[in-house]
Amino acid sequence: MLQLHFLRLLGAACLALGLASTALAQGVSLPAQALKRGVNVLGYDPIWKDPAKARFQMRHLQAIRDGGFDHVRLNLHAFEHMDASGQLPASWFKQLDEVLAASLNAGLQVIIDQHNFMDCAKAIDTCRSKLKAFWRQVAPRYKDAPDGVLFEILNEPNGAADALWNDILAENLQIIRESNPKRRVVVGPKFWNSMDHLDSLKLPEADRHLVVTFHYYSPFPFTHQGAQWVEEFKNTSGITWGTAAEREQIGKDFDKVKAWAQKHDRPILLGEFGALETGALAQRVAWTSTVARAAEARGFGWSYWQFDSDFIVWDMKADGWVKPILNALIPSAGAPAATAARSSDPALEHLINVAKVSAWSVYGDGQSSQAVACEASGKSCLRVALQGKRPNPWDIGAIAPITGDIRKGDKLQVLLWARLDTDDAKAQAQVPVSLQLGAPPYTAVLSGSAVLTGKLEPVVLSGTAQVDQPAGTVNLSVQLGQVGQPVALSAPFVLRNYTPAK
């Protein structure tokens, strides 16, 4: 009955910143909306030295908005562009004007983040002079910008800046307030914007236009394994994450930040978090999702580190999203089609995943994948080309994240369509299918298998959850390592506690 019902239902199934010199030529202000989901951009792009060599294009800002983000944190290494008197060139401001205009046109709020933190850690006197020169130019230039433009005084004060940080913060905030009395300003504690130093932060009680930020990369050995700029970890690999205790620790850490925020009545922005590509993808996805959901559950906005360069959520070579990371950050990314269908079919109200072909990610050596037309719901499948069989079924696989919570006793139902991409009418292959944890020990929530043929047929898996599983910790997995020939997979559908109408 369930299978037939599925087959039936699925078969049917800001603004312009025209900045010329120092004035706004046109535009309508964006309202001062709370920061929710953002991404760091442009910190290490050639755009600031030679726009012709820029990796980042203005069209990427619309892609960021379409991906489900509401703001960007613009990382500016401005000191190197200053002349001997601390003045920034017109060409640099022209590029900044363009980025701001394109961001606001895309419907994004923008944090202008002064990012010369290591200069300040090493030479504090020079830093203080240049930092004040920066805000004396930037603040008045954008005093009439929409409320959707925020200022961040300095990223991650550390080293020589720590002992003087409250004084540095105060003197630059005063400069900003001379021309921007109500502009939202992002400020964070010393020691790399560490949550453990929030109590050391001294803020003017009367200034209620401050957003307090902290950065989170814990546990650091996991998120920075193989990082060449960290001597202690540059040769490390294979460090895992995902135990119950490790997940609980994130919640405990964020509860401390929430308690501080409530005591001081300040909004919180998690300004950076991410795990380097050198870690296992499934564990990075689980960590990223856990951090983002923990922040949102406590009312924090967040800005992922980062769009391009490293820790990436966008692949410049492929010119597209790193889908597992995007889906971990924004579970609803790309789900409008499913949302539209929900009004006509009650089953889709029970979805706990993104029911799109793009939700799949494929891992393992000797494979390639691309979207192709097919007769499944949505008229699209993912074709996975396989270069021979592997020793183990799990050596190659397709995974799709489960974005909703799973609770003990939940009735779970999985449906997708699959086939071997062959004209051989006798071809068959058995593949393991499961809902399983996305990190070691990869425990199965549900498991089974399917026999694939050259005909597109439904693969159905159902059962009852035995334990609670938080959102973002479970993947749908189809193991393909021993198939040895191309496979086509439709969009996956995972339902929780759905009972079809009789």
XYZ file of C-alpha atoms in Angstrom:
502
model
C 0.000 0.000 0.000
C 2.785 2.430 0.960
C 4.754 1.652 -2.193
C 1.744 2.139 -4.473
C 0.821 5.381 -2.738
C 4.325 6.730 -3.213
C 4.343 5.824 -6.884
C 1.086 7.682 -7.410
C 1.918 10.809 -5.438
C 5.433 11.219 -6.819
C 4.460 10.482 -10.376
C 1.982 13.390 -10.144
C 4.429 15.066 -8.591
C 19.420 47.081 -0.506
C 18.744 46.879 -3.461
C 21.136 49.135 -5.336
C 24.012 50.908 -3.589
C 25.050 53.339 -6.328
C 28.185 54.573 -4.611
C 29.978 57.353 -6.457
C 32.882 58.826 -4.500
C 31.361 59.023 -0.993
C 27.645 59.319 -1.613
C 24.652 57.114 -2.423
C 23.351 57.868 -5.870
C 20.225 55.773 -5.370
C 18.789 52.905 -3.346
C 16.281 51.939 -0.694
C 17.501 50.898 2.742
C 17.287 47.309 3.840
C 15.753 46.982 7.299
C 18.018 46.085 10.215
C 17.085 42.421 10.273
C 18.714 39.878 12.567
C 21.642 38.032 11.070
C 20.769 34.366 10.633
C 22.763 32.311 8.124
C 25.844 33.741 6.443
C 29.180 32.908 4.855
C 32.614 34.535 4.881
C 33.793 35.781 1.482
C 36.677 37.363 -0.408
C 39.379 37.296 2.248
C 41.985 35.634 0.056
C 40.858 36.476 -3.459
C 43.029 38.363 -6.008
C 40.106 40.751 -6.607
C 41.626 43.405 -4.323
C 44.939 43.538 -6.198
C 43.876 42.699 -9.735
C 40.110 42.388 -10.383
C 40.841 40.732 -13.743
C 42.256 37.722 -11.854
C 39.400 37.438 -9.383
C 38.013 33.980 -8.681
C 34.960 35.481 -7.014
C 32.451 37.118 -9.348
C 29.514 39.339 -8.452
C 27.143 36.604 -9.682
C 28.304 34.484 -6.753
C 26.493 36.821 -4.392
C 23.153 35.974 -5.989
C 24.110 32.289 -5.788
C 24.763 32.747 -2.083
C 21.335 34.310 -1.586
C 19.664 31.613 -3.676
C 21.486 28.997 -1.604
C 19.610 30.133 1.486
C 22.043 32.582 3.107
C 20.975 36.039 4.305
C 24.348 37.737 4.834
C 28.012 37.728 3.896
C 30.964 38.605 6.096
C 33.377 40.510 3.878
C 36.962 39.842 5.047
C 39.125 42.884 4.233
C 42.921 42.868 4.473
C 43.141 46.595 3.932
C 46.436 47.506 5.604
C 48.552 46.323 2.675
C 46.712 48.714 0.366
C 47.385 51.828 2.479
C 49.992 54.419 1.590
C 52.493 55.810 4.097
C 49.864 58.120 5.573
C 47.314 55.324 5.976
C 45.118 56.335 3.051
C 43.346 53.721 0.944
C 43.348 54.215 -2.854
C 40.253 55.116 -4.854
C 40.592 51.872 -6.838
C 40.269 49.818 -3.647
C 37.147 51.691 -2.593
C 35.705 51.333 -6.074
C 35.957 47.552 -5.750
C 34.429 47.630 -2.266
C 31.574 49.801 -3.557
C 30.866 47.235 -6.259
C 30.815 44.320 -3.817
C 28.497 46.151 -1.429
C 26.116 47.132 -4.220
C 25.990 43.596 -5.626
C 25.442 42.125 -2.152
C 22.552 44.427 -1.361
C 21.069 43.919 -4.825
C 21.084 40.179 -4.125
C 19.182 40.747 -0.881
C 22.152 40.048 1.383
C 23.214 41.950 4.451
C 26.962 42.671 4.565
C 29.466 42.774 7.418
C 32.507 44.926 6.581
C 35.079 42.969 8.583
C 38.540 44.463 9.148
C 40.625 41.290 8.915
C 44.253 42.340 9.534
C 44.302 40.430 12.819
C 47.798 38.961 12.454
C 49.307 42.377 11.737
C 47.814 43.530 15.012
C 49.087 40.469 16.860
C 52.687 41.231 15.835
C 52.997 45.050 15.749
C 50.398 46.644 17.953
C 51.455 50.303 17.591
C 51.386 50.161 13.791
C 48.125 48.263 13.949
C 46.410 50.839 16.159
C 47.385 53.618 13.792
C 46.243 51.771 10.671
C 43.065 50.473 12.256
C 41.969 53.979 13.221
C 42.904 55.224 9.742
C 40.745 52.456 8.248
C 37.630 53.364 10.224
C 38.166 57.121 9.757
C 37.806 56.472 6.016
C 35.303 53.612 5.898
C 32.805 54.807 8.509
C 32.017 58.229 7.002
C 32.061 56.871 3.457
C 29.226 54.477 4.244
C 27.344 56.538 6.813
C 24.311 56.680 4.504
C 24.464 53.010 3.495
C 21.423 50.844 4.279
C 21.020 49.312 7.714
C 21.902 46.004 6.090
C 25.567 47.080 6.128
C 27.375 46.320 9.407
C 30.895 47.125 10.599
C 33.213 44.709 12.431
C 36.064 46.538 14.149
C 38.700 43.764 13.985
C 38.676 40.028 13.412
C 40.175 37.744 16.083
C 42.339 40.058 18.230
C 45.223 38.003 19.629
C 48.886 38.175 20.594
C 50.049 41.733 21.242
C 46.467 43.011 20.814
C 45.046 40.984 23.714
C 46.246 43.158 26.591
C 44.985 46.356 24.931
C 41.905 45.032 23.199
C 39.240 46.866 25.196
C 41.049 50.183 24.635
C 41.430 49.475 20.898
C 37.765 48.535 20.655
C 36.669 51.706 22.451
C 38.753 54.113 20.377
C 37.552 52.667 17.078
C 33.941 52.433 18.192
C 34.134 56.134 19.039
C 35.384 56.890 15.515
C 32.519 54.884 14.002
C 29.856 56.471 16.213
C 30.849 59.985 15.115
C 29.316 59.313 11.682
C 27.241 56.160 12.324
C 25.507 56.562 15.698
C 23.089 53.683 15.131
C 24.991 51.420 12.749
C 25.238 47.821 13.987
C 28.838 47.073 14.931
C 30.194 43.571 15.463
C 32.637 43.143 18.349
C 34.199 40.089 19.928
C 36.504 39.127 22.784
C 40.267 38.804 22.719
C 42.223 35.571 22.208
C 40.935 34.870 18.687
C 37.327 35.838 19.540
C 37.256 33.017 22.063
C 34.004 32.315 23.927
C 36.140 31.681 27.013
C 37.060 35.386 27.099
C 33.589 36.906 26.777
C 33.729 38.018 30.409
C 36.804 40.158 29.634
C 34.886 42.173 27.038
C 34.058 45.729 28.139
C 31.210 47.297 26.173
C 29.428 50.641 26.629
C 26.173 49.706 28.332
C 24.210 52.469 26.609
C 25.213 51.346 23.111
C 22.537 48.816 22.142
C 23.612 48.587 18.502
C 26.377 46.078 19.141
C 26.426 42.454 17.975
C 28.791 40.234 19.962
C 30.686 37.592 18.026
C 32.699 34.491 18.858
C 34.463 31.904 16.677
C 34.273 28.141 17.126
C 36.648 25.478 15.791
C 36.456 22.948 18.592
C 37.848 20.332 18.779
C 40.764 22.045 17.048
C 42.736 18.834 16.305
C 39.741 17.620 14.264
C 38.830 20.835 12.444
C 42.454 21.751 11.653
C 44.071 18.368 10.971
C 46.577 18.830 8.159
C 46.449 22.643 8.342
C 49.813 23.758 7.001
C 49.732 27.043 8.908
C 49.388 25.259 12.284
C 52.720 23.659 13.159
C 51.213 21.256 15.678
C 48.694 19.788 13.244
C 50.187 20.191 9.759
C 51.238 16.527 9.586
C 48.194 15.038 11.315
C 45.373 13.111 9.667
C 42.699 10.563 10.441
C 41.400 12.423 13.499
C 37.744 11.545 13.975
C 34.728 13.249 15.519
C 31.181 12.235 16.317
C 30.848 10.505 19.681
C 27.866 11.336 21.869
C 30.156 13.147 24.300
C 31.667 15.238 21.506
C 28.231 16.256 20.258
C 27.082 17.116 23.765
C 30.166 19.275 24.296
C 29.103 21.637 21.513
C 25.759 22.146 23.227
C 27.455 22.757 26.571
C 29.824 25.298 25.029
C 26.994 27.163 23.342
C 24.924 27.132 26.522
C 27.735 29.106 28.184
C 27.602 31.700 25.402
C 23.821 31.883 25.665
C 24.021 32.434 29.422
C 26.472 35.323 28.867
C 24.241 36.821 26.170
C 21.165 36.677 28.388
C 23.021 38.215 31.316
C 24.252 41.134 29.202
C 21.271 41.348 26.822
C 23.417 41.165 23.679
C 22.698 39.431 20.340
C 25.231 36.777 19.335
C 26.861 36.006 15.992
C 28.931 32.863 15.545
C 31.234 34.651 13.124
C 33.337 31.682 12.002
C 33.197 27.894 12.139
C 34.315 25.146 9.781
C 36.316 21.935 9.423
C 39.185 21.676 6.926
C 38.876 19.434 3.864
C 41.609 17.119 5.171
C 39.083 15.523 7.546
C 36.648 12.782 6.525
C 33.737 14.313 4.611
C 30.970 12.475 6.487
C 32.358 13.609 9.845
C 32.862 17.175 8.629
C 29.232 17.219 7.469
C 28.049 15.902 10.843
C 30.176 18.433 12.769
C 29.072 21.345 10.578
C 25.404 20.442 10.918
C 25.697 19.960 14.676
C 27.344 23.359 15.159
C 24.867 25.199 12.914
C 21.814 23.598 14.525
C 23.182 24.199 18.042
C 23.706 27.880 17.220
C 20.234 28.267 15.750
C 18.607 26.487 18.693
C 20.056 29.161 20.989
C 19.130 32.107 18.798
C 22.635 32.802 17.441
C 23.216 33.938 13.895
C 26.168 32.303 12.149
C 28.658 32.888 9.332
C 30.370 29.795 7.918
C 34.117 29.859 7.188
C 34.267 30.103 4.211
C 32.948 30.359 0.618
C 36.209 29.780 -1.277
C 39.921 29.049 -0.682
C 39.777 26.406 2.089
C 37.034 25.007 4.345
C 35.010 25.633 1.180
C 31.275 25.475 0.615
C 31.655 26.502 -3.065
C 33.909 24.671 -5.528
C 35.334 27.242 -7.942
C 36.614 24.604 -10.379
C 33.233 22.890 -10.597
C 31.480 26.275 -10.310
C 28.945 24.962 -7.849
C 28.151 24.193 -4.242
C 29.928 21.536 -2.228
C 26.543 19.975 -1.677
C 27.173 17.919 1.472
C 28.473 21.014 3.294
C 25.712 23.261 1.932
C 23.047 20.763 2.993
C 24.656 20.493 6.433
C 24.493 24.276 6.804
C 21.069 24.832 5.275
C 18.966 21.662 5.357
C 16.200 23.237 3.297
C 18.591 24.292 0.510
C 17.029 23.477 -2.821
C 13.739 22.208 -1.373
C 11.157 24.582 -2.961
C 9.913 21.904 -5.357
C 9.139 19.567 -2.512
C 7.496 22.414 -0.597
C 5.156 23.138 -3.494
C 4.156 19.495 -3.712
C 3.289 19.333 -0.024
C 0.126 21.310 -0.503
C -1.245 18.515 -2.695
C 0.158 15.474 -0.925
C 0.188 15.030 2.868
C 2.994 12.441 2.712
C 5.527 15.151 1.944
C 4.739 16.894 5.225
C 6.594 13.986 6.841
C 9.831 14.436 4.864
C 13.010 14.614 6.949
C 15.429 15.045 4.049
C 15.904 17.211 0.960
C 14.037 15.286 -1.740
C 16.189 16.336 -4.688
C 18.741 14.568 -6.848
C 21.238 17.271 -5.836
C 21.044 16.024 -2.224
C 23.188 13.016 -3.173
C 26.958 13.148 -2.825
C 29.148 10.327 -4.093
C 32.433 9.241 -2.516
C 35.187 6.774 -3.359
C 37.858 6.252 -6.019
C 36.997 5.120 -9.528
C 33.646 6.846 -9.882
C 32.121 9.934 -11.455
C 28.591 11.259 -11.339
C 26.274 13.621 -13.168
C 22.574 14.459 -13.335
C 20.745 12.885 -16.264
C 17.182 12.809 -17.521
C 15.111 9.805 -16.459
C 11.516 8.746 -16.002
C 11.526 9.095 -12.192
C 9.622 11.778 -10.316
C 11.259 15.101 -11.081
C 12.451 13.779 -14.467
C 16.018 13.612 -13.196
C 18.388 10.983 -11.803
C 21.987 10.900 -10.653
C 24.063 8.638 -12.897
C 27.067 7.152 -11.096
C 29.671 5.723 -13.474
C 31.792 2.995 -11.885
C 35.170 1.821 -13.146
C 34.995 -1.811 -12.115
C 34.251 -3.503 -8.824
C 35.965 -2.669 -5.547
C 36.937 -5.040 -2.727
C 34.161 -3.793 -0.420
C 30.609 -2.544 -1.026
C 31.301 0.582 1.030
C 34.393 1.586 -0.969
C 32.082 3.614 -3.245
C 28.726 4.962 -2.198
C 26.076 7.634 -2.526
C 24.938 9.424 0.626
C 22.188 11.953 1.305
C 21.902 13.728 4.672
C 18.849 13.381 6.913
C 18.057 16.915 8.014
C 15.342 16.176 10.569
C 15.502 14.669 14.041
C 14.884 10.956 14.504
C 13.359 9.904 17.818
C 13.159 6.509 19.434
C 10.007 4.759 18.213
C 9.703 6.787 14.998
C 8.380 4.831 12.033
C 10.779 5.482 9.164
C 10.164 4.901 5.473
C 12.675 5.307 2.641
C 11.846 5.371 -1.043
C 13.899 6.023 -4.143
C 14.024 4.658 -7.694
C 17.163 3.010 -9.031
C 18.398 0.954 -11.945
C 21.507 -0.296 -13.657
C 22.287 1.896 -16.649
C 22.554 -0.960 -19.124
C 20.702 -2.510 -22.046
C 21.386 -5.999 -20.711
C 17.958 -7.344 -19.733
C 19.543 -9.998 -17.527
C 21.879 -7.716 -15.587
C 21.428 -7.665 -11.802
C 23.328 -6.290 -8.809
C 22.562 -6.369 -5.106
C 23.372 -3.199 -3.154
C 23.217 -2.485 0.605
C 20.847 0.362 1.517
C 20.724 1.888 4.986
C 20.078 4.839 7.208
C 23.291 5.084 9.204
C 25.301 7.471 11.343
C 27.483 9.850 9.350
C 30.499 9.345 11.616
C 32.268 6.315 13.166
C 31.156 3.724 14.038
C 28.579 4.353 11.243
C 25.901 2.456 13.171
C 22.826 1.544 11.123
C 19.462 3.008 12.096
C 17.769 0.897 9.397
C 19.427 -1.480 6.977
C 18.477 -3.662 4.030
C 19.401 -4.357 0.433
C 17.966 -3.975 -3.050
C 18.396 -5.919 -6.270
C 18.935 -3.518 -9.162
C 18.151 -4.390 -12.779
C 18.080 -2.453 -16.032
C 14.553 -1.287 -15.215
C 13.887 1.758 -13.034
C 12.119 0.341 -9.990
C 11.373 1.521 -6.440
C 13.732 0.733 -3.587
C 11.802 0.662 -0.302
C 13.180 0.450 3.232
C 11.144 0.760 6.425
C 11.473 0.151 10.153
C 11.414 1.658 13.628
C 14.144 3.799 15.176
C 15.578 2.269 18.338
C 17.346 5.382 19.691
C 17.199 9.170 19.294
C 19.365 10.691 16.543
C 19.776 14.498 16.296
C 19.253 16.276 12.980
C 22.270 16.128 10.699
C 23.799 13.002 12.245
C 22.265 10.359 9.938
C 22.723 9.714 6.209
C 20.844 7.613 3.700
C 23.516 5.368 2.193
C 23.552 3.261 -0.975
C 26.779 1.235 -1.230
C 27.954 0.736 -4.808
C 31.490 -0.599 -4.472
C 30.740 -4.050 -5.899
C 28.304 -3.097 -8.658
C 30.905 -2.539 -11.357
C 28.603 -0.778 -13.851
C 26.739 2.554 -14.038
C 23.806 3.120 -11.674
C 21.003 5.698 -11.843
C 19.450 6.985 -8.602
C 16.366 9.185 -8.278
C 15.779 11.804 -5.618
C 15.496 10.087 -2.218
C 12.449 10.401 0.051
C 12.726 9.680 3.785
C 9.531 9.979 5.825
C 8.962 9.948 9.571
C 5.693 8.660 11.064
C 3.690 8.734 7.857
C 0.530 6.653 7.609
C -1.031 6.561 4.128
C -4.725 7.320 3.834
C -6.922 4.262 3.447
